[in-house]
Tab-separated table of C-alpha atoms (C1' of nucleotides) in Angstrom:
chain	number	residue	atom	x	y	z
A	1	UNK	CA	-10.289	-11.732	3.992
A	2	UNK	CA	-7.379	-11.225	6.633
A	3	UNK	CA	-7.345	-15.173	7.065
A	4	UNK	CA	-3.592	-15.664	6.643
A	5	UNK	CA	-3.074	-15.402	10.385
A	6	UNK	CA	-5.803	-17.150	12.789
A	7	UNK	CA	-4.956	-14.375	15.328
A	8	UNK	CA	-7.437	-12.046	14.639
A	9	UNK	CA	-9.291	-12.472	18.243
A	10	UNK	CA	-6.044	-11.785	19.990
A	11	UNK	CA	-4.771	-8.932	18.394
A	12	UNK	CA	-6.640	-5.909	20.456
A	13	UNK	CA	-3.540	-4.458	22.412
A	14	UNK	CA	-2.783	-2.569	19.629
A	15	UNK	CA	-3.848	0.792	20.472
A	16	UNK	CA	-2.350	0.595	23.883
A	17	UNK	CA	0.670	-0.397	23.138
A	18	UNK	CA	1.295	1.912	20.025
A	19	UNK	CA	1.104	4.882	22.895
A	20	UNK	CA	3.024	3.179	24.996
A	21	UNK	CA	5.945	2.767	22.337
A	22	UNK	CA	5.321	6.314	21.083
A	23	UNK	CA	6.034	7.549	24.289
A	24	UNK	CA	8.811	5.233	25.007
A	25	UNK	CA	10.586	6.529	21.572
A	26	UNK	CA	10.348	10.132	22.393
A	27	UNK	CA	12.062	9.627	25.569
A	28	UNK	CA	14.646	7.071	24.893
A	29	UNK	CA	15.265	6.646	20.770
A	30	UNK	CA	19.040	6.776	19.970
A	31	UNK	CA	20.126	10.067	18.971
A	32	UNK	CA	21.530	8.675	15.259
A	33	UNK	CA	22.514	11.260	12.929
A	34	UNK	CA	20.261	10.372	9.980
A	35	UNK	CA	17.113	10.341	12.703
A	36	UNK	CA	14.927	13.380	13.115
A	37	UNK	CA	13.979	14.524	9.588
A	38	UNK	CA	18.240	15.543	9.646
A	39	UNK	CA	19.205	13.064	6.972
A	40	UNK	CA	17.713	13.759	3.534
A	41	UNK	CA	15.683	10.664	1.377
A	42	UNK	CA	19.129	9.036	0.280
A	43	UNK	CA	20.925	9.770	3.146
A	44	UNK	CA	18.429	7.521	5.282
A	45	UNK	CA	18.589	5.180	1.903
A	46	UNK	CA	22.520	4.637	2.590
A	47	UNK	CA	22.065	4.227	6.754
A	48	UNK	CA	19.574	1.687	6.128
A	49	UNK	CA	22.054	-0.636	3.471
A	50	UNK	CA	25.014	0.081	5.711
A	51	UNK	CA	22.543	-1.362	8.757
A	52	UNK	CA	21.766	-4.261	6.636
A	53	UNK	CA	23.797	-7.509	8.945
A	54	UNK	CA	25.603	-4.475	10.555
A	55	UNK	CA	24.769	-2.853	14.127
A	56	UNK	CA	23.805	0.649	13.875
A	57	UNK	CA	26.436	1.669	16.501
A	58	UNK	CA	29.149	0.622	14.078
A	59	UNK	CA	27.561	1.996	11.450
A	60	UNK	CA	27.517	5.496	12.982
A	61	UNK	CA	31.315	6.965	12.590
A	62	UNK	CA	30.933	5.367	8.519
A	63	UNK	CA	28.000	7.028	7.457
A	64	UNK	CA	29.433	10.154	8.839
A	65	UNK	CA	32.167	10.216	6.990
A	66	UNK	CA	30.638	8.514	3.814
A	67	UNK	CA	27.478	11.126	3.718
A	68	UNK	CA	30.416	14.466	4.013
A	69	UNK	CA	32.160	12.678	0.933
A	70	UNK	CA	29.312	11.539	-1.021
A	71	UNK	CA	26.647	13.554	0.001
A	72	UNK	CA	23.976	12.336	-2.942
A	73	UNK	CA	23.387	9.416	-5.300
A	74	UNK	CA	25.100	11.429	-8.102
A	75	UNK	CA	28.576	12.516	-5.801
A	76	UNK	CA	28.396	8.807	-5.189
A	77	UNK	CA	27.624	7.926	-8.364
A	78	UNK	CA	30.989	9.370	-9.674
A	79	UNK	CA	33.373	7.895	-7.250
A	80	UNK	CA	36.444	5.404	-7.901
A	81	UNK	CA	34.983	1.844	-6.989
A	82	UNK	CA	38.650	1.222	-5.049
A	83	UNK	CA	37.415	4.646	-3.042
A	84	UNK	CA	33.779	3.386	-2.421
A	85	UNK	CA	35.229	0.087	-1.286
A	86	UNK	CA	37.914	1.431	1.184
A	87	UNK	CA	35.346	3.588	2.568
A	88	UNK	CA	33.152	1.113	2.991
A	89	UNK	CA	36.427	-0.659	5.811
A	90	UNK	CA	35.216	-3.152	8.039
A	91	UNK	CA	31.571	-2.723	7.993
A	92	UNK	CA	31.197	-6.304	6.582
A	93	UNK	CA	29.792	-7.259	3.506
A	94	UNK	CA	31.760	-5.528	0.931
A	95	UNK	CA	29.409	-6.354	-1.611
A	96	UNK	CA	26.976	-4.049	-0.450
A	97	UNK	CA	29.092	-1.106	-0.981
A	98	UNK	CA	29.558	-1.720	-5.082
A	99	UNK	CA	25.658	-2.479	-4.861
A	100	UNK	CA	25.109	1.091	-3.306
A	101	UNK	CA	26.934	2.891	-5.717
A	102	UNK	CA	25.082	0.919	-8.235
A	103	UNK	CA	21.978	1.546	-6.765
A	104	UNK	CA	23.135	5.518	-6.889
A	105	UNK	CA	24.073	5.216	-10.338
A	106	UNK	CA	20.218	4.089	-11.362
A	107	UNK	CA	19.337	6.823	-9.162
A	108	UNK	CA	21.505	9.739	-10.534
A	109	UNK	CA	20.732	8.496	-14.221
A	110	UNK	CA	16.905	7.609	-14.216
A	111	UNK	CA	15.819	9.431	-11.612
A	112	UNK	CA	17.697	13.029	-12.145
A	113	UNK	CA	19.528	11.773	-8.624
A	114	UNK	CA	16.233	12.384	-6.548
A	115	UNK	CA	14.907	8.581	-5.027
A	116	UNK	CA	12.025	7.538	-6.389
A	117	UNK	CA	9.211	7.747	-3.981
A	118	UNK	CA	7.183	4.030	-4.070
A	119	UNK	CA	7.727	0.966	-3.244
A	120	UNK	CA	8.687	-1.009	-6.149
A	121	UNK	CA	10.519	1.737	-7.871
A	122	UNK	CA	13.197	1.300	-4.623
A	123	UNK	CA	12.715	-2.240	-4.914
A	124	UNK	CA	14.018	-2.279	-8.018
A	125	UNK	CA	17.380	-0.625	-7.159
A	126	UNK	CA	20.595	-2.701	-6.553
A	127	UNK	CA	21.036	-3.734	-3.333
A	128	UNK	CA	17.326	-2.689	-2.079
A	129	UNK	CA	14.937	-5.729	-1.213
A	130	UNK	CA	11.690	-5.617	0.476
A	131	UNK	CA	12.931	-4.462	3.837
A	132	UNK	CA	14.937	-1.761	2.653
A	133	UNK	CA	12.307	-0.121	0.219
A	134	UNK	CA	9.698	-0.757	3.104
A	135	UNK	CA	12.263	1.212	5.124
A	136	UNK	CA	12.734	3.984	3.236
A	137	UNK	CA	9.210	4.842	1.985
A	138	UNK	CA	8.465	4.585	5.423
A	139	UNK	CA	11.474	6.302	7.154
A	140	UNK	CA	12.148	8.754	4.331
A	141	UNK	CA	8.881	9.711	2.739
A	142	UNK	CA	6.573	9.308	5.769
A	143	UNK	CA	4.342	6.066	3.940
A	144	UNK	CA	2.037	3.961	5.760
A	145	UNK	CA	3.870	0.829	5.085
A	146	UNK	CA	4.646	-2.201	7.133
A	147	UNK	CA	8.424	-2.558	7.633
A	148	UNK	CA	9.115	-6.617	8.227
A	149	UNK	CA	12.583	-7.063	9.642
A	150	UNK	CA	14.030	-9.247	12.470
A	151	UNK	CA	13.747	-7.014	15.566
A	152	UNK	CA	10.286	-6.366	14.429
A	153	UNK	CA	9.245	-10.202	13.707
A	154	UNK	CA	10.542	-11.133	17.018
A	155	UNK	CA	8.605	-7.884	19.051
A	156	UNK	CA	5.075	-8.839	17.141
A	157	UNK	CA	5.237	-12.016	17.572
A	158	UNK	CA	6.000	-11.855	21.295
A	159	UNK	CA	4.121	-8.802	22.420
A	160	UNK	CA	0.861	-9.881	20.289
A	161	UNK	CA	1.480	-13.937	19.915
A	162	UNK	CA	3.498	-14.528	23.027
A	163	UNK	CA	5.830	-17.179	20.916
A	164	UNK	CA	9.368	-16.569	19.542
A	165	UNK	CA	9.269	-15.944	15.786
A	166	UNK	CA	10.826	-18.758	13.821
A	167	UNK	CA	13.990	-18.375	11.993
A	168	UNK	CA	14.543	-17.780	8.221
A	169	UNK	CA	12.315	-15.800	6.049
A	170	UNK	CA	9.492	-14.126	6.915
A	171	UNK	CA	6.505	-16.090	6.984
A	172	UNK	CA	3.153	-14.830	5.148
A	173	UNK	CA	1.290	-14.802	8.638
A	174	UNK	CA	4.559	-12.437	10.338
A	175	UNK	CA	3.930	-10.050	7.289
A	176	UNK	CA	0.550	-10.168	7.972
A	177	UNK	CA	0.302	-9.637	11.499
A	178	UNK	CA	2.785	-6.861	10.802
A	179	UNK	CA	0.117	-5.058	8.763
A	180	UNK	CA	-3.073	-5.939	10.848
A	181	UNK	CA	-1.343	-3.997	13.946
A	182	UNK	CA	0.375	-0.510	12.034
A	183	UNK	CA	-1.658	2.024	12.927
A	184	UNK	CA	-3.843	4.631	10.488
A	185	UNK	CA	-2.052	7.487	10.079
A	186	UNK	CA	-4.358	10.726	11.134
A	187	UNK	CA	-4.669	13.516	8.691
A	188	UNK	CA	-3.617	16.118	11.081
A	189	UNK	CA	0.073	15.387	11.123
A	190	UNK	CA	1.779	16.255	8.425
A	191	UNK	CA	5.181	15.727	9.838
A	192	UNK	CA	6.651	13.196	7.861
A	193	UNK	CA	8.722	11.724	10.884
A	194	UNK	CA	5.481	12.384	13.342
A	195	UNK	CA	3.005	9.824	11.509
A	196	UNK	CA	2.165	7.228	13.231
A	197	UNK	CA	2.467	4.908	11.579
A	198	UNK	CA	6.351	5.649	11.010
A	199	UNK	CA	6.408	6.020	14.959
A	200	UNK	CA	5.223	2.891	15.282
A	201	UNK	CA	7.683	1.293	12.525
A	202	UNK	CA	10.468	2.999	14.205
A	203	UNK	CA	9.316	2.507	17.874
A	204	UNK	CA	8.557	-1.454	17.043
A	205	UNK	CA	12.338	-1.816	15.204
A	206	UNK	CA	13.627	0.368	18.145
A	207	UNK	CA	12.286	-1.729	21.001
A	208	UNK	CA	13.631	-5.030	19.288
A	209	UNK	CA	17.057	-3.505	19.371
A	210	UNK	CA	17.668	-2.392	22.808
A	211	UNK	CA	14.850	-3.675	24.724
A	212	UNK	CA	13.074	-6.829	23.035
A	213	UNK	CA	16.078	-8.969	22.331
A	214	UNK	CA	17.128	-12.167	21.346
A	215	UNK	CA	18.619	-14.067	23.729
A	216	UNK	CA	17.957	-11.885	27.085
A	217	UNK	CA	14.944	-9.293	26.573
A	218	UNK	CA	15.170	-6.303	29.217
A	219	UNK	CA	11.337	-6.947	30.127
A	220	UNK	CA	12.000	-4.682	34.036
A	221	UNK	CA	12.829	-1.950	31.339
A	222	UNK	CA	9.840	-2.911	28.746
A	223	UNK	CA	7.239	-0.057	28.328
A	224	UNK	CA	4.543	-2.434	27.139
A	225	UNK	CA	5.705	-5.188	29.498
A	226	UNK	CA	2.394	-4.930	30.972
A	227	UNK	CA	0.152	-6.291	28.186
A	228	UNK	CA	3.179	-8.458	26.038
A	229	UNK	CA	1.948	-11.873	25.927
A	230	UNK	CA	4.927	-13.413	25.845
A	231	UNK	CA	6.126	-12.140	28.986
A	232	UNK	CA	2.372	-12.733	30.466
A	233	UNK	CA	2.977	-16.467	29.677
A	234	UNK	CA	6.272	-16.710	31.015
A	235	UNK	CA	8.503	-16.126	28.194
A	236	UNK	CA	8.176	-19.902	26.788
A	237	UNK	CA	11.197	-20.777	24.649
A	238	UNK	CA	13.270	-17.491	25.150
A	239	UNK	CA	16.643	-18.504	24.008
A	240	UNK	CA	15.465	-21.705	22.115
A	241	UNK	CA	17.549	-21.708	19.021
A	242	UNK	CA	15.274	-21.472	15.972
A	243	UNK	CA	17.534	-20.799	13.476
A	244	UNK	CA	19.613	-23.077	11.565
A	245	UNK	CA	23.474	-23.146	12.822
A	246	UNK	CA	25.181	-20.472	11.219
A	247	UNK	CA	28.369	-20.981	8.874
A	248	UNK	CA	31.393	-20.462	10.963
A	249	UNK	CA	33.390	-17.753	9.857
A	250	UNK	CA	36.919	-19.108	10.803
A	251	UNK	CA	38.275	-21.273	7.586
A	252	UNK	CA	36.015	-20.240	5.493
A	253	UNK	CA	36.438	-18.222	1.985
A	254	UNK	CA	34.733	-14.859	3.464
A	255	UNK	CA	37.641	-15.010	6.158
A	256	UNK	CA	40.126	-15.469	3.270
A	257	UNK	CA	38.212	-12.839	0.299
A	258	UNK	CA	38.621	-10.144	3.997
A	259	UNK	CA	41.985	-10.903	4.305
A	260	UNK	CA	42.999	-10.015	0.415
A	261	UNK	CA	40.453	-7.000	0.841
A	262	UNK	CA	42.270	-5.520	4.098
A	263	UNK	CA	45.319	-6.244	2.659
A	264	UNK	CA	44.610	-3.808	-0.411
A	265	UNK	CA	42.496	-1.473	2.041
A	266	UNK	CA	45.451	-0.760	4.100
A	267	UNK	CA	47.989	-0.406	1.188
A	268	UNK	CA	50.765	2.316	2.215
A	269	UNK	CA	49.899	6.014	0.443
A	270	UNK	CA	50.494	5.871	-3.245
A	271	UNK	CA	50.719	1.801	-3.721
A	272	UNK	CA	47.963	0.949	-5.331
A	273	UNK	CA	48.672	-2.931	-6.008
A	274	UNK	CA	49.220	-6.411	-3.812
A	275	UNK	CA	52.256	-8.870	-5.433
A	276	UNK	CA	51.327	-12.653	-5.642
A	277	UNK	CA	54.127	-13.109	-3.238
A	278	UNK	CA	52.200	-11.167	-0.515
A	279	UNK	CA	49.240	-12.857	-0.994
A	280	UNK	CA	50.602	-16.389	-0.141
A	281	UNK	CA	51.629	-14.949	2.748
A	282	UNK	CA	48.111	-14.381	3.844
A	283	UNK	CA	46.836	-17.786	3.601
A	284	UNK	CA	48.709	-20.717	3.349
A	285	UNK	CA	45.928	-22.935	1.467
A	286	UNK	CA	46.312	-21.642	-2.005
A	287	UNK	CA	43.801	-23.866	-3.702
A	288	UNK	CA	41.668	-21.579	-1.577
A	289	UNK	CA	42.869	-18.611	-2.005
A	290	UNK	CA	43.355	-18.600	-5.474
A	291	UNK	CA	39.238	-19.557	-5.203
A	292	UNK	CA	38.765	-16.783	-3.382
A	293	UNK	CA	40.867	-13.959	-5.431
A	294	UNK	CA	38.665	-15.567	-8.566
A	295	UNK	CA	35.298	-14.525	-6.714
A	296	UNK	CA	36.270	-11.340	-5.324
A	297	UNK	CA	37.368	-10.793	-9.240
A	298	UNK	CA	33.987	-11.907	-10.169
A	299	UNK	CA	32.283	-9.544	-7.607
A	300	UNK	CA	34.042	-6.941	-9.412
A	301	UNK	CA	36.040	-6.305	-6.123
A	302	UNK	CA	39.242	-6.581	-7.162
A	303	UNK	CA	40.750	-6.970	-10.489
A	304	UNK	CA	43.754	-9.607	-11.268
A	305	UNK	CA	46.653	-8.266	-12.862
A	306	UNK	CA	49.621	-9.794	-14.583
A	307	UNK	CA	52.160	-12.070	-12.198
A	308	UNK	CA	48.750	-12.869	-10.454
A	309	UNK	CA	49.245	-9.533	-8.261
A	310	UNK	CA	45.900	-7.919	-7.607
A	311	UNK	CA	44.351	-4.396	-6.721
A	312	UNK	CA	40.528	-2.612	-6.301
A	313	UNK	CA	38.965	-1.576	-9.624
A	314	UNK	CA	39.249	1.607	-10.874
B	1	DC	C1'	28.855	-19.780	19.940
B	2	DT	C1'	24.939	-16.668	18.708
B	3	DC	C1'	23.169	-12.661	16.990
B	4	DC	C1'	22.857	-8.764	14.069
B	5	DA	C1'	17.672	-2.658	10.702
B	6	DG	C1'	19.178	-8.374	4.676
B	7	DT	C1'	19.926	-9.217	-0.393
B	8	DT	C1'	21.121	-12.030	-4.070
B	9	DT	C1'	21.944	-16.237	-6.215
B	10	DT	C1'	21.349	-21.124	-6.718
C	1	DA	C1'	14.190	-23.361	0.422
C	2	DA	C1'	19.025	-22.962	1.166
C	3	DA	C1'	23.578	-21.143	0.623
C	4	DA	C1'	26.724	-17.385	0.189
C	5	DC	C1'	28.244	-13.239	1.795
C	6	DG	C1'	32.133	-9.958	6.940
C	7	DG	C1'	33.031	-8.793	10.959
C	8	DG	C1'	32.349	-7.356	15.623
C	9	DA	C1'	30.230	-7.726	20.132
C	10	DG	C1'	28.038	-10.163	24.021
DNA sequence: CTCCAGTTTT
DNA sequence: AAAACGGGAG
């Protein structure tokens, strides 16, 4: 009983358009480093956490460098948290990089640092939720698997609904749909990054990035432009704001808890500690600030030291 | 000002 | 269900 979404007459592109995309991705997929069978099962664990809120462009040049220094769970597993945060710079977030390390911890401990290889093993890790262990069983160990994120939300729904996909979480129909249209994986290809369905996870996710976007979709440049509903009805609502208004950044305490993070990041070579005196510099509402030092304290970010001076745990 | 390969906490 | 959590790019 597939009754969740009342679709079910509409959906009969698929086949079509899975070649299409296929094709589409061999000739035009971004050449990143952990694509292409190069990156092992934790490697493509780590690009997928450090792509979580963060474009893969910037991600590039930082899992680069973090995947020569830490090249497994366990390497990672053993590094000084102030390291694994300063590595971690300005790719937003910074609470995702103490997650990964405990997430390689688990992994190095319970797992004899080899990822586990279902679903809600991965889930289970720090820092992994459903899109991430979707991800990586699919990415990394060649599942058949559904992989629900925002690029792919918005191509499904357009290509096979011809509406915009509503903001927030994704709905039980969008997870769904997502599953009625991934293709059967034939038994002939063993190729872990050659399945199909993976193609098609990839190819959907790839589309949504580049091609399908947001605000102004590339449709002249669309390979399955010719049988997307959405574009067949004349895009209705492209640009229609279906989220709920972001929090501004400016003013707020993640502006402040990155100010007192960049200020220890970028510490001169052998200090390891920022004086109360420098702090106050940083931002002149200390009510705030102080609010702020307390949660990155609580985050296990930083750690408060006598005179109120702080610096990155050990 | 919006959007981004989300997860966790409330 | 909603809020919190960075920072950069268009």
């Amino acid at each position: 009983m597939n009754d969740t979404n009342g679709n079910n007459a509409e959906i009969e592109n698929v086949e079509a358009v899975a070649v299409a995309l296929a094709e589409w991705w061999h000739a035009s997929a971004r050449d990143l480093p952990w694509r292409f069978g190069r990156a092992t099962p934790w490697g493509v664990l780590v690009s997928e956490v450090m792509s979580q809120q963060t474009q893969m462009s910037r991600v590039v040049p930082y899992w680069n460098d973090w995947m020569e220094r830490w090249p497994d769970a366990a390497a990672l597993a053993g590094a000084a948290k102030s390291d694994v945060i300063t590595a971690w710079g300005r790719l937003g977030y910074p609470r995702r990089a103490l997650r990964l390390q405990e997430c390689a911890r688990v992994v190095a401990s319970d797992y004899g640092n080899e990822l586990p290889q279902t679903y809600d093993e991965l889930l289970a890790l720090p820092g992994i939720g459903d899109y991430t262990a979707s991800a990586v069983m699919s990415f990394a160990f060649g599942e058949r698997i559904a992989v629900v994120d925002t690029n792919i939300r918005r191509v499904l729904s357009r290509v096979f609904l011809g509406v915009e996909s509503l903001g927030g979480a994704a709905s039980p129909a969008e997870r769904a749909l997502a599953k009625q249209v991934l293709p059967q994986d034939s038994v002939s290809k063993c190729r872990r990054f050659d399945r199909s369905s993976v193609v098609w996870n990839q190819s959907v996710m790839e589309l949504g990035a580049i091609v399908c976007t947001a605000k102004s979709p590339l449709c002249e440049a669309c390979p399955v432009s010719s049988r997307c509903v959405f574009l067949r009805d004349g895009r209705p609502g492209l640009g229609e704001r279906r989220t709920r208004p972001r929090q501004r950044f400016q003013g707020t305490d993640r502006q402040v808890r990155g100010l007192v993070l960049n200020a220890l990041r970028n510490l001169p070579e052998g200090e390891i500690a920022v004086d109360r005196k420098s702090l106050e510099r940083l931002w002149d509402d200390h009510i705030q600030l102080d609010r702020c030092i307390a949660s990155l304290d609580e985050d296990g970010l930083i750690e408060i030291l006598p005179h109120a001076d702080v610096r990155l745990p050990v």
